[in-house]
Short mmCIF file of C-alpha atoms in Angstrom, two decimals:
data_model
loop_
_atom_site.label_atom_id
_atom_site.label_comp_id
_atom_site.label_asym_id
_atom_site.label_seq_id
_atom_site.Cartn_x
_atom_site.Cartn_y
_atom_site.Cartn_z
CA UNK P 1 52.59 101.10 -11.25
CA UNK P 2 53.48 99.72 -7.78
CA UNK P 3 53.27 97.06 -5.79
CA UNK P 4 50.42 99.02 -3.89
CA UNK P 5 48.71 99.28 -6.78
CA UNK P 6 48.25 95.30 -7.54
CA UNK P 7 44.14 95.59 -7.65
CA UNK P 8 41.54 91.86 -7.28
CA UNK P 9 40.71 92.73 -11.03
CA UNK P 10 44.59 91.90 -11.72
CA UNK P 11 44.53 89.07 -9.81
CA UNK P 12 41.66 87.75 -10.55
CA UNK P 13 42.21 88.16 -14.47
CA UNK P 14 45.81 86.98 -14.22
CA UNK P 15 44.19 83.75 -12.18
CA UNK P 16 41.73 82.81 -14.73
CA UNK P 17 44.52 82.72 -17.03
CA UNK P 18 47.18 80.61 -15.25
CA UNK P 19 44.17 78.16 -14.91
CA UNK P 20 43.04 78.19 -18.69
CA UNK P 21 46.70 77.80 -19.80
CA UNK P 22 47.44 74.94 -16.93
CA UNK P 23 44.54 73.25 -18.22
CA UNK P 24 45.31 73.59 -22.20
CA UNK P 25 48.78 72.48 -21.02
CA UNK P 26 47.86 69.13 -19.35
CA UNK P 27 49.01 71.22 -16.21
CA UNK P 28 46.70 71.77 -12.72
CA UNK P 29 46.79 75.14 -10.71
CA UNK P 30 46.07 74.74 -6.78
CA UNK P 31 42.44 74.03 -6.45
CA UNK P 32 42.88 76.37 -2.39
CA UNK P 33 41.77 79.55 -4.24
CA UNK P 34 42.37 82.20 -2.22
CA UNK P 35 46.11 80.40 -1.93
CA UNK P 36 46.54 80.50 -5.29
CA UNK P 37 45.46 84.31 -5.71
CA UNK P 38 47.51 85.21 -2.34
CA UNK P 39 50.39 83.26 -5.12
CA UNK P 40 49.41 84.99 -8.19
CA UNK P 41 49.21 88.59 -6.23
CA UNK P 42 52.99 87.90 -5.45
CA UNK P 43 53.57 87.54 -8.95
CA UNK P 44 52.13 90.62 -10.03
CA UNK P 45 54.27 92.48 -6.80
CA UNK P 46 57.26 91.12 -9.19
CA UNK P 47 55.78 92.09 -12.70
CA UNK P 48 55.21 95.72 -11.13
CA UNK P 49 59.04 95.47 -9.62
CA UNK P 50 60.89 93.84 -11.51
CA UNK P 51 58.78 93.84 -14.97
CA UNK P 52 58.73 89.68 -15.34
CA UNK P 53 56.45 87.70 -12.67
CA UNK P 54 59.47 85.77 -11.06
CA UNK P 55 58.46 83.45 -8.46
CA UNK P 56 57.09 84.61 -5.28
CA UNK P 57 58.65 82.50 -3.17
CA UNK P 58 62.53 82.83 -4.39
CA UNK P 59 64.39 85.71 -4.21
CA UNK P 60 65.02 87.59 -6.95
CA UNK P 61 68.07 89.55 -8.58
CA UNK P 62 66.37 91.92 -10.40
CA UNK P 63 67.88 90.91 -13.77
CA UNK P 64 65.91 89.76 -16.63
CA UNK P 65 68.74 87.22 -17.47
CA UNK P 66 69.66 85.76 -13.64
CA UNK P 67 66.10 85.13 -13.18
CA UNK P 68 64.90 83.34 -16.64
CA UNK P 69 64.73 80.04 -14.75
CA UNK P 70 62.51 81.25 -11.91
CA UNK P 71 60.11 83.34 -14.02
CA UNK P 72 56.93 81.51 -13.33
CA UNK P 73 56.57 78.76 -14.20
CA UNK P 74 59.60 78.16 -13.18
CA UNK P 75 62.58 75.49 -14.57
CA UNK P 76 62.22 73.84 -11.77
CA UNK P 77 58.21 72.84 -11.89
CA UNK P 78 57.46 70.10 -13.67
CA UNK P 79 60.65 67.99 -11.98
CA UNK P 80 58.66 69.44 -8.88
CA UNK P 81 55.94 68.26 -9.60
CA UNK P 82 57.00 64.58 -10.44
CA UNK P 83 59.12 64.22 -7.38
CA UNK P 84 56.73 65.94 -4.60
CA UNK P 85 53.44 66.36 -6.47
CA UNK P 86 53.85 69.97 -6.71
CA UNK P 87 55.99 73.21 -7.84
CA UNK P 88 58.31 74.73 -4.98
CA UNK P 89 55.44 77.38 -4.13
CA UNK P 90 52.59 74.69 -4.81
CA UNK P 91 50.92 76.70 -7.34
CA UNK P 92 50.92 73.90 -9.67
CA UNK P 93 50.22 70.65 -8.29
CA UNK P 94 49.35 67.07 -9.17
CA UNK P 95 46.45 65.38 -10.41
CA UNK P 96 46.61 63.04 -7.52
CA UNK P 97 46.80 66.88 -5.36
CA UNK P 98 44.11 68.42 -7.38
CA UNK P 99 41.56 65.82 -6.58
CA UNK P 100 42.40 65.79 -2.93
CA UNK P 101 43.74 62.08 -3.07
CA UNK P 102 47.47 63.09 -1.75
CA UNK P 103 48.21 65.85 0.72
CA UNK P 104 51.42 68.66 -0.63
CA UNK P 105 54.52 68.36 1.15
CA UNK P 106 57.23 70.56 1.74
CA UNK P 107 59.69 70.24 -0.95
CA UNK P 108 63.33 71.77 -1.40
CA UNK P 109 64.77 74.22 -3.51
CA UNK P 110 65.73 72.89 -6.37
CA UNK P 111 67.31 75.00 -7.79
CA UNK P 112 71.49 75.23 -7.98
CA UNK P 113 72.63 77.65 -5.75
CA UNK P 114 74.32 80.77 -6.95
CA UNK P 115 77.94 82.54 -6.15
CA UNK P 116 77.68 86.27 -5.25
CA UNK P 117 79.32 88.56 -7.44
CA UNK P 118 81.54 91.43 -6.63
CA UNK P 119 79.17 93.76 -7.97
CA UNK P 120 76.57 92.19 -5.94
CA UNK P 121 74.56 90.26 -8.75
CA UNK P 122 74.88 86.67 -9.36
CA UNK P 123 76.11 83.77 -11.05
CA UNK P 124 74.67 81.27 -12.09
CA UNK P 125 76.25 78.04 -12.10
CA UNK P 126 75.37 75.28 -14.55
CA UNK P 127 73.73 72.43 -12.49
CA UNK P 128 75.38 69.53 -13.48
CA UNK P 129 73.75 67.19 -16.33
CA UNK P 130 74.03 64.07 -17.10
CA UNK P 131 74.02 63.27 -20.89
CA UNK P 132 71.90 60.94 -22.05
CA UNK P 133 73.40 58.22 -24.49
CA UNK P 134 71.11 55.06 -25.67
CA UNK P 135 71.82 51.87 -27.52
CA UNK P 136 69.53 52.61 -30.23
CA UNK P 137 70.99 55.77 -31.30
CA UNK P 138 74.79 56.29 -30.08
CA UNK P 139 75.14 59.67 -29.19
CA UNK P 140 74.10 62.18 -26.62
CA UNK P 141 71.38 63.92 -25.67
CA UNK P 142 70.86 66.37 -22.41
CA UNK P 143 67.21 64.67 -21.44
CA UNK P 144 65.88 61.54 -22.50
CA UNK P 145 62.85 62.12 -25.45
CA UNK P 146 59.92 60.53 -24.19
CA UNK P 147 56.89 59.75 -26.86
CA UNK P 148 52.86 59.41 -26.14
CA UNK P 149 51.87 56.19 -27.24
CA UNK P 150 48.52 57.45 -28.15
CA UNK P 151 48.99 60.94 -29.67
CA UNK P 152 53.31 60.47 -30.51
CA UNK P 153 54.10 63.77 -28.81
CA UNK P 154 57.18 64.09 -27.85
CA UNK P 155 59.14 65.89 -25.45
CA UNK P 156 62.83 65.58 -23.52
CA UNK P 157 62.92 65.75 -19.43
CA UNK P 158 63.86 63.69 -17.74
CA UNK P 159 60.48 61.91 -16.77
CA UNK P 160 56.80 61.91 -18.72
CA UNK P 161 54.81 65.07 -17.88
CA UNK P 162 51.67 63.78 -15.65
CA UNK P 163 49.37 64.48 -18.38
CA UNK P 164 49.91 64.53 -22.30
CA UNK P 165 49.19 68.34 -23.32
CA UNK P 166 47.74 67.32 -26.49
CA UNK P 167 45.74 64.40 -25.92
CA UNK P 168 45.53 64.64 -21.90
CA UNK P 169 46.16 60.70 -21.26
CA UNK P 170 48.35 60.19 -18.22
CA UNK P 171 52.17 59.43 -17.80
CA UNK P 172 51.72 56.05 -17.81
CA UNK P 173 50.49 56.11 -21.86
CA UNK P 174 54.24 57.30 -21.91
CA UNK P 175 57.03 55.60 -23.31
CA UNK P 176 61.24 56.30 -23.99
CA UNK P 177 61.32 57.16 -27.17
CA UNK P 178 65.18 58.30 -27.67
CA UNK N 1 29.06 54.37 -7.03
CA UNK N 2 27.91 51.77 -9.06
CA UNK N 3 27.27 51.78 -12.84
CA UNK N 4 23.36 52.06 -12.45
CA UNK N 5 24.30 55.27 -10.85
CA UNK N 6 25.38 56.77 -14.13
CA UNK N 7 23.60 60.37 -14.34
CA UNK N 8 22.72 62.18 -17.36
CA UNK N 9 24.94 64.98 -16.05
CA UNK N 10 28.09 63.68 -15.70
CA UNK N 11 27.46 62.09 -19.04
CA UNK N 12 26.99 65.20 -19.87
CA UNK N 13 30.04 66.76 -18.32
CA UNK N 14 32.77 64.04 -19.32
CA UNK N 15 31.11 64.41 -23.30
CA UNK N 16 31.33 68.24 -23.09
CA UNK N 17 35.20 68.16 -21.83
CA UNK N 18 35.83 65.39 -24.00
CA UNK N 19 34.77 66.89 -26.99
CA UNK N 20 36.89 70.69 -25.84
CA UNK N 21 40.40 68.56 -25.16
CA UNK N 22 39.44 66.67 -28.47
CA UNK N 23 39.28 70.27 -30.46
CA UNK N 24 41.99 71.66 -28.44
CA UNK N 25 44.20 69.10 -29.90
CA UNK N 26 43.08 68.79 -33.76
CA UNK N 27 40.30 66.02 -33.13
CA UNK N 28 36.93 65.33 -33.43
CA UNK N 29 34.59 63.64 -31.32
CA UNK N 30 31.40 62.23 -33.61
CA UNK N 31 29.03 65.21 -34.14
CA UNK N 32 26.17 62.44 -34.00
CA UNK N 33 25.34 63.57 -30.17
CA UNK N 34 23.12 60.96 -29.39
CA UNK N 35 25.54 58.28 -30.36
CA UNK N 36 28.54 60.00 -29.42
CA UNK N 37 26.58 60.05 -25.20
CA UNK N 38 25.76 56.91 -25.13
CA UNK N 39 29.65 55.80 -25.81
CA UNK N 40 30.68 58.49 -23.02
CA UNK N 41 28.08 57.11 -20.86
CA UNK N 42 30.09 52.94 -21.81
CA UNK N 43 33.29 55.61 -20.51
CA UNK N 44 31.92 56.18 -17.07
CA UNK N 45 29.84 52.53 -16.54
CA UNK N 46 33.54 51.31 -17.16
CA UNK N 47 35.39 54.12 -14.51
CA UNK N 48 32.50 53.26 -11.39
CA UNK N 49 33.70 48.92 -12.80
CA UNK N 50 37.01 49.20 -12.72
CA UNK N 51 38.18 52.62 -11.83
CA UNK N 52 39.55 53.96 -15.67
CA UNK N 53 37.45 54.66 -18.56
CA UNK N 54 38.52 52.08 -20.44
CA UNK N 55 37.40 51.51 -23.78
CA UNK N 56 33.53 50.68 -24.26
CA UNK N 57 33.22 48.64 -27.55
CA UNK N 58 36.41 46.24 -25.82
CA UNK N 59 36.15 43.60 -22.89
CA UNK N 60 38.80 44.89 -20.09
CA UNK N 61 40.35 42.34 -18.46
CA UNK N 62 39.66 44.51 -14.78
CA UNK N 63 43.32 45.21 -14.28
CA UNK N 64 44.59 48.81 -14.93
CA UNK N 65 48.12 47.69 -16.32
CA UNK N 66 46.47 45.49 -18.49
CA UNK N 67 43.65 47.56 -19.84
CA UNK N 68 46.42 50.51 -20.44
CA UNK N 69 46.43 50.30 -23.95
CA UNK N 70 42.33 50.35 -23.89
CA UNK N 71 41.71 53.67 -22.10
CA UNK N 72 39.87 55.92 -23.66
CA UNK N 73 41.65 57.28 -26.28
CA UNK N 74 43.35 54.13 -26.53
CA UNK N 75 46.59 53.71 -28.62
CA UNK N 76 44.94 52.91 -31.39
CA UNK N 77 42.53 55.52 -31.82
CA UNK N 78 45.52 57.10 -34.19
CA UNK N 79 46.22 54.90 -36.18
CA UNK N 80 42.71 54.09 -37.50
CA UNK N 81 41.43 57.38 -37.64
CA UNK N 82 44.01 57.46 -40.21
CA UNK N 83 43.18 54.44 -41.87
CA UNK N 84 39.13 54.06 -41.11
CA UNK N 85 38.61 57.93 -40.43
CA UNK N 86 36.91 56.57 -37.17
CA UNK N 87 38.44 55.33 -34.12
CA UNK N 88 37.02 51.65 -32.97
CA UNK N 89 33.85 52.79 -31.32
CA UNK N 90 33.59 55.77 -34.06
CA UNK N 91 33.48 57.89 -30.52
CA UNK N 92 36.52 60.18 -32.35
CA UNK N 93 36.51 60.66 -36.27
CA UNK N 94 38.73 62.16 -38.99
CA UNK N 95 37.70 66.14 -40.47
CA UNK N 96 35.83 64.45 -43.03
CA UNK N 97 33.54 62.60 -41.00
CA UNK N 98 32.97 64.87 -38.81
CA UNK N 99 31.77 67.47 -41.79
CA UNK N 100 29.64 64.85 -42.89
CA UNK N 101 31.90 64.43 -46.54
CA UNK N 102 32.59 60.49 -45.82
CA UNK N 103 30.87 57.82 -43.98
CA UNK N 104 31.97 55.85 -41.62
CA UNK N 105 33.05 52.04 -42.43
CA UNK N 106 33.03 49.40 -40.15
CA UNK N 107 36.78 49.17 -38.30
CA UNK N 108 38.70 45.87 -38.00
CA UNK N 109 40.19 45.51 -34.40
CA UNK N 110 43.90 46.47 -34.39
CA UNK N 111 44.42 45.51 -30.88
CA UNK N 112 47.30 42.65 -30.64
CA UNK N 113 45.77 39.02 -29.59
CA UNK N 114 45.98 38.63 -25.58
CA UNK N 115 47.08 35.48 -24.33
CA UNK N 116 44.91 33.45 -21.51
CA UNK N 117 47.17 33.30 -18.06
CA UNK N 118 46.56 30.67 -15.65
CA UNK N 119 45.27 32.99 -13.61
CA UNK N 120 42.49 33.78 -15.71
CA UNK N 121 44.63 37.27 -16.23
CA UNK N 122 45.91 38.57 -20.04
CA UNK N 123 49.20 38.69 -21.00
CA UNK N 124 49.70 41.28 -23.55
CA UNK N 125 52.12 39.84 -26.87
CA UNK N 126 54.11 42.84 -28.05
CA UNK N 127 52.85 43.99 -31.41
CA UNK N 128 55.59 43.79 -33.95
CA UNK N 129 57.55 46.57 -35.00
CA UNK N 130 59.09 48.30 -37.78
CA UNK N 131 62.08 49.86 -36.90
CA UNK N 132 62.31 52.97 -38.53
CA UNK N 133 66.28 53.38 -39.85
CA UNK N 134 67.40 56.77 -41.97
CA UNK N 135 70.30 56.95 -43.95
CA UNK N 136 70.20 60.42 -42.84
CA UNK N 137 70.84 59.30 -39.05
CA UNK N 138 71.97 55.73 -39.66
CA UNK N 139 70.16 54.70 -36.01
CA UNK N 140 67.12 53.05 -35.97
CA UNK N 141 63.86 54.59 -33.84
CA UNK N 142 60.45 52.75 -32.92
CA UNK N 143 58.41 55.36 -35.18
CA UNK N 144 59.25 58.07 -37.99
CA UNK N 145 59.09 61.68 -36.61
CA UNK N 146 56.77 63.96 -38.40
CA UNK N 147 57.57 67.72 -38.46
CA UNK N 148 54.42 70.66 -39.42
CA UNK N 149 56.25 72.84 -41.69
CA UNK N 150 54.20 75.26 -39.86
CA UNK N 151 55.22 75.63 -36.69
CA UNK N 152 57.78 72.82 -36.28
CA UNK N 153 55.84 70.68 -34.09
CA UNK N 154 57.19 66.81 -34.20
CA UNK N 155 55.16 63.34 -33.29
CA UNK N 156 56.80 60.16 -33.97
CA UNK N 157 53.78 57.99 -35.04
CA UNK N 158 53.38 55.91 -38.39
CA UNK N 159 51.88 58.82 -39.84
CA UNK N 160 51.15 62.49 -39.71
CA UNK N 161 47.84 63.39 -37.56
CA UNK N 162 44.99 64.75 -39.14
CA UNK N 163 45.70 68.16 -37.72
CA UNK N 164 48.72 69.84 -36.14
CA UNK N 165 47.76 70.20 -32.63
CA UNK N 166 49.27 73.52 -32.09
CA UNK N 167 48.80 75.37 -35.57
CA UNK N 168 45.79 73.09 -36.30
CA UNK N 169 47.22 72.83 -40.21
CA UNK N 170 46.15 69.81 -41.83
CA UNK N 171 48.27 66.53 -42.36
CA UNK N 172 48.69 67.20 -46.03
CA UNK N 173 51.35 70.29 -44.13
CA UNK N 174 53.54 67.21 -42.65
CA UNK N 175 56.59 66.05 -43.74
CA UNK N 176 58.77 63.28 -42.79
CA UNK N 177 61.90 64.71 -39.95
CA UNK N 178 63.40 61.68 -38.82
CA UNK E 1 29.27 79.89 -52.90
CA UNK E 2 30.30 82.54 -55.03
CA UNK E 3 33.10 85.52 -53.21
CA UNK E 4 30.45 87.30 -53.48
CA UNK E 5 28.07 85.80 -50.50
CA UNK E 6 30.64 85.79 -48.06
CA UNK E 7 28.72 86.85 -45.04
CA UNK E 8 29.40 89.12 -42.42
CA UNK E 9 28.86 85.99 -39.76
CA UNK E 10 30.89 84.00 -41.61
CA UNK E 11 33.59 86.94 -41.23
CA UNK E 12 32.81 87.00 -37.36
CA UNK E 13 33.06 83.44 -36.72
CA UNK E 14 36.21 82.45 -38.84
CA UNK E 15 37.87 85.13 -36.96
CA UNK E 16 36.99 83.88 -33.47
CA UNK E 17 38.27 80.78 -34.24
CA UNK E 18 41.28 82.32 -35.60
CA UNK E 19 41.65 84.11 -32.48
CA UNK E 20 40.81 81.48 -30.31
CA UNK E 21 43.51 78.36 -31.99
CA UNK E 22 45.99 81.38 -32.05
CA UNK E 23 45.80 81.88 -28.32
CA UNK E 24 46.18 78.20 -27.67
CA UNK E 25 48.98 77.74 -29.84
CA UNK E 26 50.99 80.52 -28.38
CA UNK E 27 50.52 82.96 -31.22
CA UNK E 28 48.71 86.18 -31.41
CA UNK E 29 46.40 87.69 -34.63
CA UNK E 30 46.71 91.23 -34.77
CA UNK E 31 44.74 93.15 -32.19
CA UNK E 32 43.37 95.62 -35.16
CA UNK E 33 40.28 93.97 -35.15
CA UNK E 34 38.21 95.62 -38.20
CA UNK E 35 42.03 95.40 -40.43
CA UNK E 36 41.98 91.27 -38.76
CA UNK E 37 38.58 91.30 -40.34
CA UNK E 38 39.80 92.45 -43.83
CA UNK E 39 41.91 89.73 -44.08
CA UNK E 40 39.69 87.44 -42.46
CA UNK E 41 37.30 87.85 -45.18
CA UNK E 42 40.24 87.43 -47.88
CA UNK E 43 40.46 84.09 -47.01
CA UNK E 44 36.43 83.22 -46.59
CA UNK E 45 36.42 84.79 -50.10
CA UNK E 46 39.56 82.57 -51.60
CA UNK E 47 37.73 79.60 -50.04
CA UNK E 48 34.56 80.54 -52.05
CA UNK E 49 37.14 80.10 -55.36
CA UNK E 50 39.65 78.10 -54.75
CA UNK E 51 38.24 75.63 -51.58
CA UNK E 52 40.54 76.46 -49.23
CA UNK E 53 41.77 79.07 -47.80
CA UNK E 54 44.77 80.44 -49.39
CA UNK E 55 46.76 83.80 -48.20
CA UNK E 56 44.76 87.23 -48.93
CA UNK E 57 48.20 88.85 -50.17
CA UNK E 58 49.13 86.43 -52.33
CA UNK E 59 48.33 85.42 -55.95
CA UNK E 60 47.51 81.58 -55.58
CA UNK E 61 47.84 78.95 -58.61
CA UNK E 62 44.04 77.79 -57.93
CA UNK E 63 44.86 74.00 -57.35
CA UNK E 64 45.48 72.88 -53.83
CA UNK E 65 48.81 70.80 -54.46
CA UNK E 66 50.80 73.75 -55.31
CA UNK E 67 49.60 76.28 -53.27
CA UNK E 68 50.02 73.84 -50.01
CA UNK E 69 52.16 76.43 -48.89
CA UNK E 70 50.13 79.58 -49.10
CA UNK E 71 47.39 78.01 -46.82
CA UNK E 72 47.01 80.13 -44.27
CA UNK E 73 48.61 80.01 -42.06
CA UNK E 74 51.69 80.19 -44.49
CA UNK E 75 55.06 77.75 -43.90
CA UNK E 76 56.49 81.50 -43.78
CA UNK E 77 54.49 83.04 -40.34
CA UNK E 78 57.42 81.56 -37.98
CA UNK E 79 60.33 82.75 -39.93
CA UNK E 80 58.14 86.32 -40.62
CA UNK E 81 57.05 86.28 -36.84
CA UNK E 82 61.01 85.84 -35.86
CA UNK E 83 62.22 88.29 -38.44
CA UNK E 84 59.99 90.81 -38.44
CA UNK E 85 57.63 90.43 -35.82
CA UNK E 86 54.78 89.95 -37.82
CA UNK E 87 53.42 86.81 -40.93
CA UNK E 88 53.55 88.80 -44.61
CA UNK E 89 49.99 89.81 -44.27
CA UNK E 90 50.06 90.72 -40.39
CA UNK E 91 47.33 88.51 -39.43
CA UNK E 92 49.33 87.25 -36.97
CA UNK E 93 51.66 89.76 -35.03
CA UNK E 94 54.65 88.66 -32.09
CA UNK E 95 53.67 89.76 -28.59
CA UNK E 96 55.50 93.31 -28.91
CA UNK E 97 53.53 94.09 -31.76
CA UNK E 98 50.05 92.98 -30.19
CA UNK E 99 50.67 95.27 -27.40
CA UNK E 100 51.53 97.75 -28.74
CA UNK E 101 55.33 97.70 -27.98
CA UNK E 102 56.53 97.87 -31.56
CA UNK E 103 55.24 99.02 -34.55
CA UNK E 104 54.82 96.17 -37.69
CA UNK E 105 56.94 96.91 -40.74
CA UNK E 106 57.32 96.33 -43.95
CA UNK E 107 57.53 92.81 -44.66
CA UNK E 108 59.67 90.91 -47.94
CA UNK E 109 58.42 88.27 -49.32
CA UNK E 110 60.19 84.85 -48.02
CA UNK E 111 57.54 82.39 -50.77
CA UNK E 112 60.62 81.36 -53.25
CA UNK E 113 59.98 82.43 -56.85
CA UNK E 114 58.24 79.83 -59.34
CA UNK E 115 58.86 78.92 -62.17
CA UNK E 116 55.83 79.03 -65.08
CA UNK E 117 55.32 75.72 -66.94
CA UNK E 118 54.12 75.28 -70.70
CA UNK E 119 50.65 74.93 -69.20
CA UNK E 120 49.68 78.08 -67.25
CA UNK E 121 51.04 76.84 -63.52
CA UNK E 122 53.87 76.80 -61.66
CA UNK E 123 56.60 74.37 -60.69
CA UNK E 124 57.77 74.88 -56.96
CA UNK E 125 61.37 75.95 -56.64
CA UNK E 126 62.74 73.69 -53.83
CA UNK E 127 64.28 76.49 -51.33
CA UNK E 128 67.43 75.94 -51.02
CA UNK E 129 67.36 74.42 -47.11
CA UNK E 130 71.04 74.05 -45.30
CA UNK E 131 71.44 70.87 -43.05
CA UNK E 132 72.41 71.12 -39.62
CA UNK E 133 74.78 68.81 -38.70
CA UNK E 134 76.10 68.65 -34.48
CA UNK E 135 78.66 67.41 -32.68
CA UNK E 136 76.45 65.45 -30.51
CA UNK E 137 74.89 63.57 -32.85
CA UNK E 138 77.32 63.33 -35.98
CA UNK E 139 74.21 63.44 -38.50
CA UNK E 140 72.45 65.59 -40.50
CA UNK E 141 68.89 67.55 -40.12
CA UNK E 142 67.05 70.24 -42.09
CA UNK E 143 66.55 72.54 -38.87
CA UNK E 144 67.77 72.79 -35.66
CA UNK E 145 65.42 71.49 -32.72
CA UNK E 146 64.46 73.45 -29.86
CA UNK E 147 63.34 72.50 -26.31
CA UNK E 148 61.52 74.13 -23.89
CA UNK E 149 63.10 74.30 -20.29
CA UNK E 150 59.38 74.72 -18.49
CA UNK E 151 58.07 71.33 -20.14
CA UNK E 152 60.53 70.12 -22.62
CA UNK E 153 58.24 70.53 -25.68
CA UNK E 154 60.64 69.70 -28.41
CA UNK E 155 60.13 71.54 -32.38
CA UNK E 156 62.19 71.57 -35.48
CA UNK E 157 62.07 75.27 -36.77
CA UNK E 158 65.03 77.99 -37.54
CA UNK E 159 64.75 79.87 -33.88
CA UNK E 160 62.31 78.92 -31.45
CA UNK E 161 58.61 79.62 -31.38
CA UNK E 162 57.54 83.55 -29.65
CA UNK E 163 55.76 81.40 -27.14
CA UNK E 164 55.71 77.67 -26.10
CA UNK E 165 52.46 76.10 -27.16
CA UNK E 166 52.31 74.17 -23.99
CA UNK E 167 53.36 76.39 -21.48
CA UNK E 168 53.21 79.66 -23.00
CA UNK E 169 56.89 80.55 -21.56
CA UNK E 170 58.36 83.18 -24.06
CA UNK E 171 61.33 82.33 -26.91
CA UNK E 172 64.50 82.91 -23.79
CA UNK E 173 63.14 79.92 -21.93
CA UNK E 174 64.14 77.47 -25.19
CA UNK E 175 67.60 75.76 -25.37
CA UNK E 176 69.39 74.15 -28.97
CA UNK E 177 68.27 70.49 -28.24
CA UNK E 178 70.06 68.84 -31.19
#
């Protein structure tokens, strides 16, 4: 399939799937449907080009292993949701933006810069990670572990998610666990 | 919106959402629909009063940070489901009560008592927590970590959940992990 | 209810529930619907016989505690999905087999052998488990812990799942966490 062959029906179907999966997982898709669908069309164009739905707002290398971090949802979505209330493309938004209580703002690129190789490909430079050490455990982890106080769900990320994917309570119901 | 303005349509919509999210997360809403809807109406009245859906069976302080633990689903739902087969209000019930195999019983208040402050507000007294130390790790955690033997889902709580939120197997398929 | 009383309607309903729960959790049911339904019928026959939906492709002991590991989904589904792309019965299949990109293959029995007791029952022999020790922590866990790089979901199993149950990204987006 070539990018020109992306049909309205395919956009419709993927948009519906992304909305359903987002809500099941405690995420929100931009409620501006024509805007969200234009991004979904971009995902399908990339699918036709590269074989995977890489981010429509970023230049892909065209090799899956080099683009793994920008296959949608990208590795940067959740930190951007926490810090800016939207992912880089604004396909995913926070509850506040979803409800119209806040406006999306401009979002700087969080993806680490990539060196250009002789073969024209890209080298992923490892993002500097701060190891997390807690007094309680005495050992180091790459991310802190958060616990939902309602259902006990655990996840490892810089900050808790906007919603617990299991019981759908908000970020303020999480506590640092490790 | 004032509490008097809570419409049947709003009750209907929130009840439907609560049932859907409960089942996706491995929980059950009381199958007595008129009873469950009367509780959902109470949630919406509290939403109109306070701006958040605090427990309809408890007196709210009216300040979100003081009531965080009793925003529905409350922090006490899951221990109550484990011990009594229902939450304090009986909005959420165990699989056995859902199927009519057991009857709900009276449930004592699990919420820690709160001291009255000079300003008429409340002070949350920290519930005494037993730290969990395991031979395997030698460090302490606030709750034991449980693992679903089928899918590997991890959660930290006094006892495993009634159903795994990921693969929906029962409590007896969990093992202590940390 | 006797096994002969398993109706087409009951098969239909359980098949629909299994497909829905599988997709919510990031799993796939065999897209060969008549084949999948024949397995679902077997589950319901076992439900009528034993009171629980033990695996239709294995001989049950008939006592729940001895059969806990083969109640569907069984404890062996996920390692078999990882290694062979299908569970022992082929009720659950990998994304590649679901999409017709790979063919299911024959799957050896992963369940540990069971000794016969004097009372005709079975003794579960503990499967030898390799404890996981990491330099980072210095302590041992029964399974490695995997982290979804997108949402931070954590699970403990030999290999990451085919899909993240929260954000539905593929196995290649997981990293070893502990």
